[in-house]
mmCIF file of C-alpha atoms and ligand atoms in Angstrom:
data_model
loop_
_atom_site.group_PDB
_atom_site.id
_atom_site.type_symbol
_atom_site.label_atom_id
_atom_site.label_comp_id
_atom_site.label_asym_id
_atom_site.label_seq_id
_atom_site.Cartn_x
_atom_site.Cartn_y
_atom_site.Cartn_z
ATOM 1 C CA MET A 1 -20.015 -79.525 -123.778
ATOM 2 C CA VAL A 2 -17.319 -79.193 -125.917
ATOM 3 C CA SER A 3 -14.498 -79.071 -123.251
ATOM 4 C CA HIS A 4 -13.670 -82.799 -123.667
ATOM 5 C CA ILE A 5 -12.969 -82.352 -128.057
ATOM 6 C CA PRO A 6 -9.091 -81.709 -128.737
ATOM 7 C CA LYS A 7 -9.094 -78.773 -130.809
ATOM 8 C CA ALA A 8 -7.079 -76.802 -133.153
ATOM 9 C CA GLU A 9 -6.662 -73.367 -134.462
ATOM 10 C CA LEU A 10 -5.223 -72.271 -137.946
ATOM 11 C CA HIS A 11 -6.672 -68.557 -138.185
ATOM 12 C CA CYS A 12 -5.687 -66.020 -135.388
ATOM 13 C CA HIS A 13 -4.221 -62.731 -135.769
ATOM 14 C CA VAL A 14 -1.976 -62.535 -132.461
ATOM 15 C CA GLU A 15 -2.233 -58.529 -132.665
ATOM 16 C CA GLY A 16 -5.852 -59.102 -132.745
ATOM 17 C CA ALA A 17 -5.698 -61.953 -129.671
ATOM 18 C CA ALA A 18 -4.561 -59.227 -127.190
ATOM 19 C CA SER A 19 -7.147 -59.021 -124.473
ATOM 20 C CA PRO A 20 -8.148 -55.419 -123.458
ATOM 21 C CA ASP A 21 -6.723 -56.389 -119.975
ATOM 22 C CA LEU A 22 -3.661 -57.288 -121.777
ATOM 23 C CA VAL A 23 -3.261 -53.953 -123.574
ATOM 24 C CA ARG A 24 -4.042 -51.942 -120.887
ATOM 25 C CA LYS A 25 -1.183 -53.664 -118.941
ATOM 26 C CA VAL A 26 1.457 -53.224 -121.446
ATOM 27 C CA GLY A 27 -0.030 -49.994 -122.727
ATOM 28 C CA ALA A 28 0.789 -48.576 -118.986
ATOM 29 C CA ARG A 29 4.272 -50.284 -118.705
ATOM 30 C CA HIS A 30 4.929 -47.888 -121.898
ATOM 31 C CA GLY A 31 2.823 -44.895 -120.766
ATOM 32 C CA VAL A 32 0.407 -45.025 -123.986
ATOM 33 C CA ASP A 33 -2.428 -42.979 -124.202
ATOM 34 C CA LEU A 34 -5.266 -45.411 -124.850
ATOM 35 C CA THR A 35 -8.211 -42.706 -124.885
ATOM 36 C CA GLY A 36 -11.178 -43.656 -126.932
ATOM 37 C CA LEU A 37 -9.938 -47.672 -127.394
ATOM 38 C CA PHE A 38 -12.224 -49.118 -125.131
ATOM 39 C CA ASP A 39 -16.159 -48.885 -124.420
ATOM 40 C CA ALA A 40 -17.861 -48.593 -121.321
ATOM 41 C CA LYS A 41 -17.922 -51.861 -120.370
ATOM 42 C CA GLY A 42 -13.989 -51.976 -121.107
ATOM 43 C CA ASN A 43 -14.234 -53.795 -124.692
ATOM 44 C CA PHE A 44 -12.656 -52.669 -127.714
ATOM 45 C CA ALA A 45 -14.738 -49.784 -129.201
ATOM 46 C CA TRP A 46 -15.587 -50.304 -132.902
ATOM 47 C CA HIS A 47 -18.668 -50.640 -134.800
ATOM 48 C CA ASP A 48 -17.736 -51.955 -138.597
ATOM 49 C CA PHE A 49 -14.802 -53.456 -139.995
ATOM 50 C CA THR A 50 -12.719 -50.098 -140.937
ATOM 51 C CA SER A 51 -13.269 -49.091 -137.339
ATOM 52 C CA PHE A 52 -12.502 -52.689 -136.079
ATOM 53 C CA LEU A 53 -9.013 -52.332 -138.000
ATOM 54 C CA ASN A 54 -8.545 -48.978 -136.509
ATOM 55 C CA ALA A 55 -8.747 -50.494 -132.948
ATOM 56 C CA TYR A 56 -6.700 -53.308 -134.185
ATOM 57 C CA ASP A 57 -4.067 -51.155 -135.046
ATOM 58 C CA ARG A 58 -4.110 -49.035 -132.089
ATOM 59 C CA ALA A 59 -4.097 -51.933 -129.678
ATOM 60 C CA ALA A 60 -1.238 -53.245 -131.346
ATOM 61 C CA ALA A 61 1.038 -50.247 -131.175
ATOM 62 C CA VAL A 62 0.933 -50.680 -127.348
ATOM 63 C CA PHE A 63 3.583 -53.855 -127.999
ATOM 64 C CA ARG A 64 7.119 -52.600 -128.378
ATOM 65 C CA THR A 65 9.701 -55.087 -126.844
ATOM 66 C CA PRO A 66 10.374 -58.441 -127.328
ATOM 67 C CA GLU A 67 9.180 -59.270 -123.867
ATOM 68 C CA ASP A 68 5.574 -57.655 -124.412
ATOM 69 C CA TYR A 69 5.484 -59.907 -127.475
ATOM 70 C CA ARG A 70 6.497 -63.176 -125.614
ATOM 71 C CA ASP A 71 3.560 -61.866 -123.064
ATOM 72 C CA LEU A 72 1.108 -61.848 -125.844
ATOM 73 C CA THR A 73 1.777 -65.059 -127.323
ATOM 74 C CA PHE A 74 2.337 -66.819 -123.867
ATOM 75 C CA SER A 75 -1.233 -65.441 -122.973
ATOM 76 C CA TYR A 76 -3.125 -66.439 -126.201
ATOM 77 C CA PHE A 77 -1.269 -70.335 -126.412
ATOM 78 C CA SER A 78 -2.125 -70.693 -122.579
ATOM 79 C CA SER A 79 -5.649 -69.539 -122.952
ATOM 80 C CA LEU A 80 -5.913 -71.909 -126.148
ATOM 81 C CA ALA A 81 -4.616 -74.585 -124.183
ATOM 82 C CA ALA A 82 -6.837 -73.985 -121.511
ATOM 83 C CA GLU A 83 -9.837 -74.478 -123.806
ATOM 84 C CA GLY A 84 -8.610 -78.093 -125.194
ATOM 85 C CA ALA A 85 -6.504 -76.857 -127.997
ATOM 86 C CA ILE A 86 -3.482 -79.095 -128.994
ATOM 87 C CA TYR A 87 -2.468 -76.810 -131.620
ATOM 88 C CA GLY A 88 -2.579 -73.418 -133.085
ATOM 89 C CA GLU A 89 -0.978 -71.046 -135.920
ATOM 90 C CA VAL A 90 -1.208 -67.244 -135.258
ATOM 91 C CA PHE A 91 -0.632 -64.534 -137.903
ATOM 92 C CA ILE A 92 2.190 -62.082 -137.259
ATOM 93 C CA SER A 93 2.800 -58.927 -138.990
ATOM 94 C CA SER A 94 6.392 -57.159 -139.720
ATOM 95 C CA ASP A 95 4.268 -54.023 -140.409
ATOM 96 C CA HIS A 96 3.056 -53.910 -136.785
ATOM 97 C CA ALA A 97 6.683 -55.059 -135.375
ATOM 98 C CA LEU A 98 8.090 -51.947 -137.394
ATOM 99 C CA ALA A 99 5.326 -49.419 -136.719
ATOM 100 C CA SER A 100 6.540 -50.342 -132.909
ATOM 101 C CA GLY A 101 9.983 -49.763 -133.538
ATOM 102 C CA LEU A 102 11.108 -53.440 -133.535
ATOM 103 C CA SER A 103 13.270 -54.978 -135.959
ATOM 104 C CA TYR A 104 11.444 -58.180 -137.736
ATOM 105 C CA ARG A 105 13.969 -60.779 -135.756
ATOM 106 C CA ASP A 106 13.437 -59.141 -132.267
ATOM 107 C CA TYR A 107 9.583 -59.192 -132.756
ATOM 108 C CA VAL A 108 9.775 -63.041 -134.135
ATOM 109 C CA GLU A 109 11.895 -63.885 -131.144
ATOM 110 C CA GLY A 110 9.660 -62.691 -128.513
ATOM 111 C CA LEU A 111 6.801 -64.229 -129.964
ATOM 112 C CA ALA A 112 8.474 -67.368 -130.328
ATOM 113 C CA GLN A 113 9.674 -67.241 -126.753
ATOM 114 C CA GLY A 114 5.949 -67.028 -125.417
ATOM 115 C CA ILE A 115 5.024 -69.975 -127.667
ATOM 116 C CA ARG A 116 7.802 -72.048 -126.405
ATOM 117 C CA ASP A 117 7.012 -71.208 -122.718
ATOM 118 C CA ALA A 118 3.354 -71.844 -123.384
ATOM 119 C CA GLU A 119 4.444 -75.237 -125.068
ATOM 120 C CA ALA A 120 6.580 -76.066 -121.644
ATOM 121 C CA ALA A 121 3.453 -74.978 -119.498
ATOM 122 C CA THR A 122 0.552 -76.773 -121.071
ATOM 123 C CA GLY A 123 1.904 -79.339 -124.259
ATOM 124 C CA ILE A 124 0.259 -76.765 -126.810
ATOM 125 C CA VAL A 125 2.200 -76.534 -130.049
ATOM 126 C CA GLY A 126 2.473 -73.418 -132.146
ATOM 127 C CA ARG A 127 3.387 -71.950 -135.032
ATOM 128 C CA MET A 128 3.458 -68.501 -136.778
ATOM 129 C CA ILE A 129 2.292 -67.371 -140.403
ATOM 130 C CA ALA A 130 3.857 -64.034 -141.465
ATOM 131 C CA THR A 131 1.241 -61.938 -143.203
ATOM 132 C CA GLY A 132 1.268 -58.982 -145.417
ATOM 133 C CA VAL A 133 -1.384 -56.478 -144.733
ATOM 134 C CA ARG A 134 -3.464 -55.691 -148.071
ATOM 135 C CA HIS A 135 -4.485 -52.311 -147.468
ATOM 136 C CA TYR A 136 -0.752 -51.227 -146.912
ATOM 137 C CA GLY A 137 -0.557 -52.000 -150.886
ATOM 138 C CA PRO A 138 1.871 -54.959 -152.833
ATOM 139 C CA ASP A 139 4.876 -53.098 -152.248
ATOM 140 C CA ARG A 140 5.179 -53.404 -148.584
ATOM 141 C CA ILE A 141 3.525 -57.218 -148.976
ATOM 142 C CA LEU A 142 6.602 -58.157 -151.175
ATOM 143 C CA ALA A 143 8.738 -56.395 -148.303
ATOM 144 C CA ALA A 144 7.050 -58.802 -145.827
ATOM 145 C CA ALA A 145 7.734 -61.885 -148.127
ATOM 146 C CA GLU A 146 11.182 -60.802 -148.494
ATOM 147 C CA THR A 147 12.042 -60.300 -144.878
ATOM 148 C CA VAL A 148 10.574 -63.705 -143.825
ATOM 149 C CA ALA A 149 12.511 -65.401 -146.692
ATOM 150 C CA ASN A 150 15.863 -63.802 -145.867
ATOM 151 C CA GLU A 151 15.451 -64.241 -142.037
ATOM 152 C CA PRO A 152 14.184 -67.368 -141.703
ATOM 153 C CA HIS A 153 12.686 -68.890 -138.258
ATOM 154 C CA PRO A 154 12.075 -72.394 -137.376
ATOM 155 C CA LEU A 155 8.615 -71.566 -135.865
ATOM 156 C CA VAL A 156 7.521 -69.295 -138.709
ATOM 157 C CA THR A 157 6.182 -71.885 -141.253
ATOM 158 C CA GLY A 158 3.438 -69.840 -143.182
ATOM 159 C CA PHE A 159 2.981 -66.744 -145.343
ATOM 160 C CA GLY A 160 -0.234 -64.698 -145.685
ATOM 161 C CA VAL A 161 -2.089 -61.801 -146.337
ATOM 162 C CA ALA A 162 -4.764 -60.458 -144.369
ATOM 163 C CA GLY A 163 -6.529 -56.842 -144.179
ATOM 164 C CA ASP A 164 -9.246 -55.368 -146.813
ATOM 165 C CA GLU A 165 -9.683 -57.624 -149.190
ATOM 166 C CA ARG A 166 -11.370 -55.089 -151.472
ATOM 167 C CA MET A 167 -8.393 -53.183 -152.361
ATOM 168 C CA TYR A 168 -6.135 -54.549 -155.018
ATOM 169 C CA HIS A 169 -5.948 -57.744 -156.974
ATOM 170 C CA PRO A 170 -4.406 -61.204 -156.042
ATOM 171 C CA ARG A 171 -2.159 -60.840 -159.110
ATOM 172 C CA ASP A 172 -0.457 -57.580 -157.417
ATOM 173 C CA PHE A 173 0.574 -60.119 -154.759
ATOM 174 C CA ALA A 174 1.686 -63.101 -157.165
ATOM 175 C CA ASP A 175 5.323 -62.609 -156.807
ATOM 176 C CA ALA A 176 5.320 -62.154 -152.813
ATOM 177 C CA PHE A 177 3.455 -65.288 -152.650
ATOM 178 C CA ARG A 178 6.294 -66.908 -155.097
ATOM 179 C CA ILE A 179 9.025 -65.727 -152.958
ATOM 180 C CA ALA A 180 7.519 -67.266 -149.749
ATOM 181 C CA GLY A 181 6.460 -70.520 -151.502
ATOM 182 C CA GLU A 182 10.334 -70.657 -152.934
ATOM 183 C CA ALA A 183 11.228 -70.088 -149.216
ATOM 184 C CA GLY A 184 9.310 -73.522 -148.137
ATOM 185 C CA LEU A 185 6.430 -71.600 -146.444
ATOM 186 C CA GLY A 186 2.856 -72.789 -146.397
ATOM 187 C CA LEU A 187 0.570 -70.114 -148.293
ATOM 188 C CA THR A 188 -2.489 -68.777 -147.277
ATOM 189 C CA VAL A 189 -4.701 -65.728 -148.099
ATOM 190 C CA HIS A 190 -7.538 -63.754 -146.756
ATOM 191 C CA ALA A 191 -10.468 -63.993 -149.467
ATOM 192 C CA GLY A 192 -14.266 -64.431 -149.493
ATOM 193 C CA GLU A 193 -14.931 -62.474 -146.559
ATOM 194 C CA PHE A 194 -16.041 -59.025 -147.588
ATOM 195 C CA GLY A 195 -15.212 -59.872 -150.953
ATOM 196 C CA GLY A 196 -17.537 -62.545 -153.085
ATOM 197 C CA PRO A 197 -16.691 -65.555 -155.032
ATOM 198 C CA GLN A 198 -14.718 -63.906 -157.889
ATOM 199 C CA SER A 199 -12.391 -62.873 -154.869
ATOM 200 C CA VAL A 200 -11.419 -66.574 -153.941
ATOM 201 C CA ARG A 201 -11.058 -67.595 -157.445
ATOM 202 C CA ASP A 202 -8.912 -64.606 -157.975
ATOM 203 C CA ALA A 203 -6.898 -65.917 -155.161
ATOM 204 C CA LEU A 204 -6.494 -69.553 -156.226
ATOM 205 C CA ASP A 205 -5.627 -68.266 -159.813
ATOM 206 C CA HIS A 206 -2.706 -66.052 -158.820
ATOM 207 C CA LEU A 207 -1.327 -67.181 -155.456
ATOM 208 C CA GLY A 208 -0.696 -70.925 -155.040
ATOM 209 C CA VAL A 209 -2.281 -71.116 -151.911
ATOM 210 C CA SER A 210 -3.256 -74.483 -150.114
ATOM 211 C CA ARG A 211 -5.735 -72.624 -147.952
ATOM 212 C CA ILE A 212 -7.919 -69.741 -147.685
ATOM 213 C CA GLY A 213 -8.705 -67.609 -144.684
ATOM 214 C CA HIS A 214 -12.634 -67.335 -144.508
ATOM 215 C CA GLY A 215 -13.515 -68.389 -148.050
ATOM 216 C CA VAL A 216 -16.709 -68.595 -146.739
ATOM 217 C CA ARG A 217 -18.683 -66.498 -149.486
ATOM 218 C CA ALA A 218 -17.641 -69.212 -151.910
ATOM 219 C CA ILE A 219 -20.995 -70.909 -150.932
ATOM 220 C CA GLU A 220 -22.685 -68.357 -153.237
ATOM 221 C CA ASP A 221 -21.087 -70.095 -156.316
ATOM 222 C CA ALA A 222 -21.448 -73.967 -156.662
ATOM 223 C CA GLY A 223 -18.941 -74.144 -159.572
ATOM 224 C CA LEU A 224 -16.125 -72.688 -156.985
ATOM 225 C CA VAL A 225 -17.248 -75.103 -154.304
ATOM 226 C CA GLN A 226 -16.748 -77.915 -156.608
ATOM 227 C CA ARG A 227 -13.664 -76.368 -157.747
ATOM 228 C CA ILE A 228 -12.151 -76.077 -154.179
ATOM 229 C CA VAL A 229 -13.393 -79.619 -153.010
ATOM 230 C CA GLU A 230 -11.564 -80.722 -156.476
ATOM 231 C CA GLU A 231 -8.112 -78.900 -155.668
ATOM 232 C CA GLY A 232 -8.533 -80.108 -151.965
ATOM 233 C CA ILE A 233 -8.200 -76.498 -150.959
ATOM 234 C CA VAL A 234 -8.754 -76.036 -147.069
ATOM 235 C CA LEU A 235 -11.144 -73.130 -145.856
ATOM 236 C CA GLU A 236 -10.102 -71.385 -142.232
ATOM 237 C CA LEU A 237 -13.884 -70.696 -141.368
ATOM 238 C CA CYS A 238 -14.209 -68.260 -138.342
ATOM 239 C CA PRO A 239 -17.911 -68.302 -137.950
ATOM 240 C CA GLY A 240 -17.729 -66.004 -134.815
ATOM 241 C CA SER A 241 -16.088 -63.372 -136.692
ATOM 242 C CA ASN A 242 -18.381 -63.498 -139.512
ATOM 243 C CA VAL A 243 -21.525 -63.053 -137.382
ATOM 244 C CA ALA A 244 -19.153 -60.064 -135.323
ATOM 245 C CA LEU A 245 -18.520 -58.451 -138.576
ATOM 246 C CA GLY A 246 -22.313 -58.592 -139.887
ATOM 247 C CA LEU A 247 -21.858 -61.382 -142.607
ATOM 248 C CA TYR A 248 -24.480 -63.459 -141.068
ATOM 249 C CA PRO A 249 -26.891 -62.698 -138.592
ATOM 250 C CA ASP A 250 -26.052 -65.897 -136.251
ATOM 251 C CA VAL A 251 -23.999 -68.569 -136.260
ATOM 252 C CA ALA A 252 -27.061 -70.918 -137.354
ATOM 253 C CA SER A 253 -27.532 -69.116 -140.482
ATOM 254 C CA HIS A 254 -23.193 -69.619 -141.255
ATOM 255 C CA PRO A 255 -22.655 -72.164 -144.088
ATOM 256 C CA PHE A 256 -19.869 -74.110 -142.342
ATOM 257 C CA ARG A 257 -21.953 -77.281 -142.069
ATOM 258 C CA LYS A 258 -23.393 -76.482 -145.864
ATOM 259 C CA LEU A 259 -19.788 -76.205 -147.067
ATOM 260 C CA GLY A 260 -18.504 -79.519 -145.288
ATOM 261 C CA ASP A 261 -21.396 -81.238 -146.479
ATOM 262 C CA ALA A 262 -20.422 -80.629 -149.907
ATOM 263 C CA GLY A 263 -16.998 -82.399 -149.362
ATOM 264 C CA VAL A 264 -14.957 -78.982 -148.600
ATOM 265 C CA ARG A 265 -12.472 -79.278 -145.999
ATOM 266 C CA VAL A 266 -13.484 -76.955 -143.176
ATOM 267 C CA THR A 267 -11.848 -75.796 -140.263
ATOM 268 C CA VAL A 268 -12.813 -73.724 -137.532
ATOM 269 C CA SER A 269 -10.806 -70.820 -135.501
ATOM 270 C CA SER A 270 -11.452 -67.516 -133.624
ATOM 271 C CA ASP A 271 -9.748 -64.711 -135.751
ATOM 272 C CA ASP A 272 -9.756 -62.003 -133.107
ATOM 273 C CA PRO A 273 -11.063 -63.409 -130.264
ATOM 274 C CA PRO A 274 -11.528 -60.228 -128.043
ATOM 275 C CA TYR A 275 -13.383 -58.329 -130.966
ATOM 276 C CA PHE A 276 -15.432 -60.603 -132.039
ATOM 277 C CA GLY A 277 -16.473 -62.213 -128.389
ATOM 278 C CA SER A 278 -15.094 -65.458 -129.834
ATOM 279 C CA SER A 279 -12.521 -68.179 -128.690
ATOM 280 C CA ILE A 280 -11.490 -71.281 -130.109
ATOM 281 C CA GLY A 281 -13.819 -73.308 -127.076
ATOM 282 C CA ALA A 282 -16.841 -70.837 -128.152
ATOM 283 C CA GLU A 283 -16.457 -71.711 -132.065
ATOM 284 C CA TYR A 284 -16.181 -75.486 -131.358
ATOM 285 C CA GLY A 285 -19.349 -74.776 -129.028
ATOM 286 C CA TRP A 286 -21.490 -72.865 -131.476
ATOM 287 C CA LEU A 287 -20.450 -75.632 -134.280
ATOM 288 C CA SER A 288 -21.826 -78.287 -131.742
ATOM 289 C CA GLU A 289 -24.949 -76.011 -130.495
ATOM 290 C CA ASP A 290 -26.225 -74.211 -133.211
ATOM 291 C CA LEU A 291 -24.927 -76.436 -135.999
ATOM 292 C CA GLY A 292 -25.274 -79.837 -134.626
ATOM 293 C CA LEU A 293 -22.236 -80.948 -135.383
ATOM 294 C CA SER A 294 -21.677 -84.479 -133.439
ATOM 295 C CA ASP A 295 -18.176 -84.983 -131.418
ATOM 296 C CA ALA A 296 -16.965 -86.916 -134.123
ATOM 297 C CA ALA A 297 -17.618 -84.264 -136.865
ATOM 298 C CA LEU A 298 -15.857 -81.814 -134.418
ATOM 299 C CA ILE A 299 -12.868 -84.263 -134.322
ATOM 300 C CA ALA A 300 -12.654 -84.490 -137.743
ATOM 301 C CA THR A 301 -12.527 -80.902 -138.291
ATOM 302 C CA THR A 302 -9.705 -81.009 -135.767
ATOM 303 C CA ARG A 303 -8.082 -83.692 -138.122
ATOM 304 C CA THR A 304 -8.515 -81.312 -140.898
ATOM 305 C CA SER A 305 -6.868 -78.553 -139.180
ATOM 306 C CA LEU A 306 -3.936 -80.634 -138.467
ATOM 307 C CA GLU A 307 -3.470 -82.132 -141.862
ATOM 308 C CA ALA A 308 -3.444 -78.696 -143.571
ATOM 309 C CA ALA A 309 -1.170 -76.920 -140.695
ATOM 310 C CA PHE A 310 1.994 -75.626 -141.750
ATOM 311 C CA VAL A 311 4.164 -77.958 -139.528
ATOM 312 C CA ASP A 312 6.783 -80.526 -140.078
ATOM 313 C CA GLU A 313 5.685 -83.935 -140.628
ATOM 314 C CA ALA A 314 6.802 -85.656 -137.757
ATOM 315 C CA THR A 315 4.913 -83.067 -135.455
ATOM 316 C CA ARG A 316 1.854 -83.437 -137.654
ATOM 317 C CA ALA A 317 2.057 -87.108 -137.257
ATOM 318 C CA ARG A 318 2.672 -87.013 -133.353
ATOM 319 C CA LEU A 319 -0.392 -84.412 -133.136
ATOM 320 C CA LEU A 320 -2.656 -86.536 -135.271
ATOM 321 C CA ALA A 321 -1.657 -89.638 -133.279
ATOM 322 C CA SER A 322 -3.002 -87.982 -130.386
ATOM 323 C CA LEU A 323 -6.754 -87.730 -131.492
ATOM 324 C CA PRO A 324 -9.516 -90.323 -130.711
ATOM 325 C CA ALA A 325 -9.660 -92.658 -133.194
HETATM 326 N N1 ADE B 1 -11.134 -60.656 -140.000
HETATM 327 C C1 ADE B 1 -10.370 -60.079 -140.644
HETATM 328 N N2 ADE B 1 -10.169 -59.988 -141.985
HETATM 329 C C2 ADE B 1 -9.175 -59.205 -142.484
HETATM 330 N N3 ADE B 1 -8.202 -59.047 -141.851
HETATM 331 C C3 ADE B 1 -7.847 -59.159 -140.914
HETATM 332 N N4 ADE B 1 -6.861 -58.588 -139.811
HETATM 333 C C4 ADE B 1 -7.423 -58.883 -138.671
HETATM 334 N N5 ADE B 1 -8.494 -59.449 -138.899
HETATM 335 C C5 ADE B 1 -8.889 -59.669 -140.192
HETATM 336 ZN ZN1 ZN B 2 -8.348 -63.073 -140.220
#
C-alpha cells in the first residue's frame, strides 16, 4: 500500500495523459473522426514505439481550444492529487498546439487554467516544461525554444526535447538548449530510452541538462553511471513505460534500484499513463512491491523529485517541508 506516501512526478506528457474517455468526449465536441484510434476494449490501439507516437498525435489532435486544454490539465492534476501526489510537472508541446490551430499563448493559458483550478481544488502544485519533438527536426526544436523564451509564462519553468531519440544528434539541438537555459528555464532531454549509453553521454556533453528523461540505459555503462553520480544528474525513470515499450520484461527486471544503489539521483514518473497502464500511484506501488523499496526509500524518491523540480525556491522549500522527516 502506497496511498499514504506523498508523491511527485517530473515526467509526464500532457497530451499523453489524456484518457480515452476524455479524448472521446473532446473529440465529440469537435466532431473528430476517431476511427481506428481505440482497440476493442476502448483503450488506445498501438503495438510499438512508432504506432504509439502515431496514436499519441491523433489523440492530441482532438484538443483545439484553451478550454479543451484546461480540461486536460485539470483532469490530469486532479488524478495525480487523488493518488497522493503533491507536485507534478508536465511536458507541453507548442508543435501539437500549432497543429490544432492554437497559438502558443492560448495553449499555455488554457493549460495553466487547469493547473490553477486543480491546485485550488486539491492543493496540488503543477508546472510545465515546454518541449520540442526530436523527430520533427532541429529547426522546429529551435523554434520551440525561441517561442518559450520570447513568451515567458510563470508556470512554464523548463524546456526539453522528447520524441524519437534515434534521430539526429544532441549537438543539433545545442542552440535551442542554450536559448532556453539563458531564459532561465530548467533543462531536461529524453535520452537512454531507445538510444544506448552513448545517447546519454552525447546529451550530457552538448545540452547542459540537469535531468535526463529516462536515462535508464546508462546502467549498461559503469563509467557513465559514475559520471551521472559525480555530476548530480537526476534521472526521470519511468519503469511502467519502459516495460510497456518492451525495454524490460517486467518491473522486477528494471534497473531503478540498481541505479539508486549506485548513488544515482532517481525519480519515478508515469510518462504517458493511459497508453502504458501506468499512473503515479501504480509506479510507486511497483517500486514497493516488485522492487522492495521501503516507505523511507519511496519518500526519499519524492524528496529527490522536489529537489530536482523546475520550481521557485520558496515553493520547493514549502513542498519539501511537508514531507515526513
Ligand atoms: N516515452 C516517450 N519517449 C519519447 N518521446 C515521447 N513522447 C511521449 N512519450 C515519449
Ligand atoms: Zn517521456
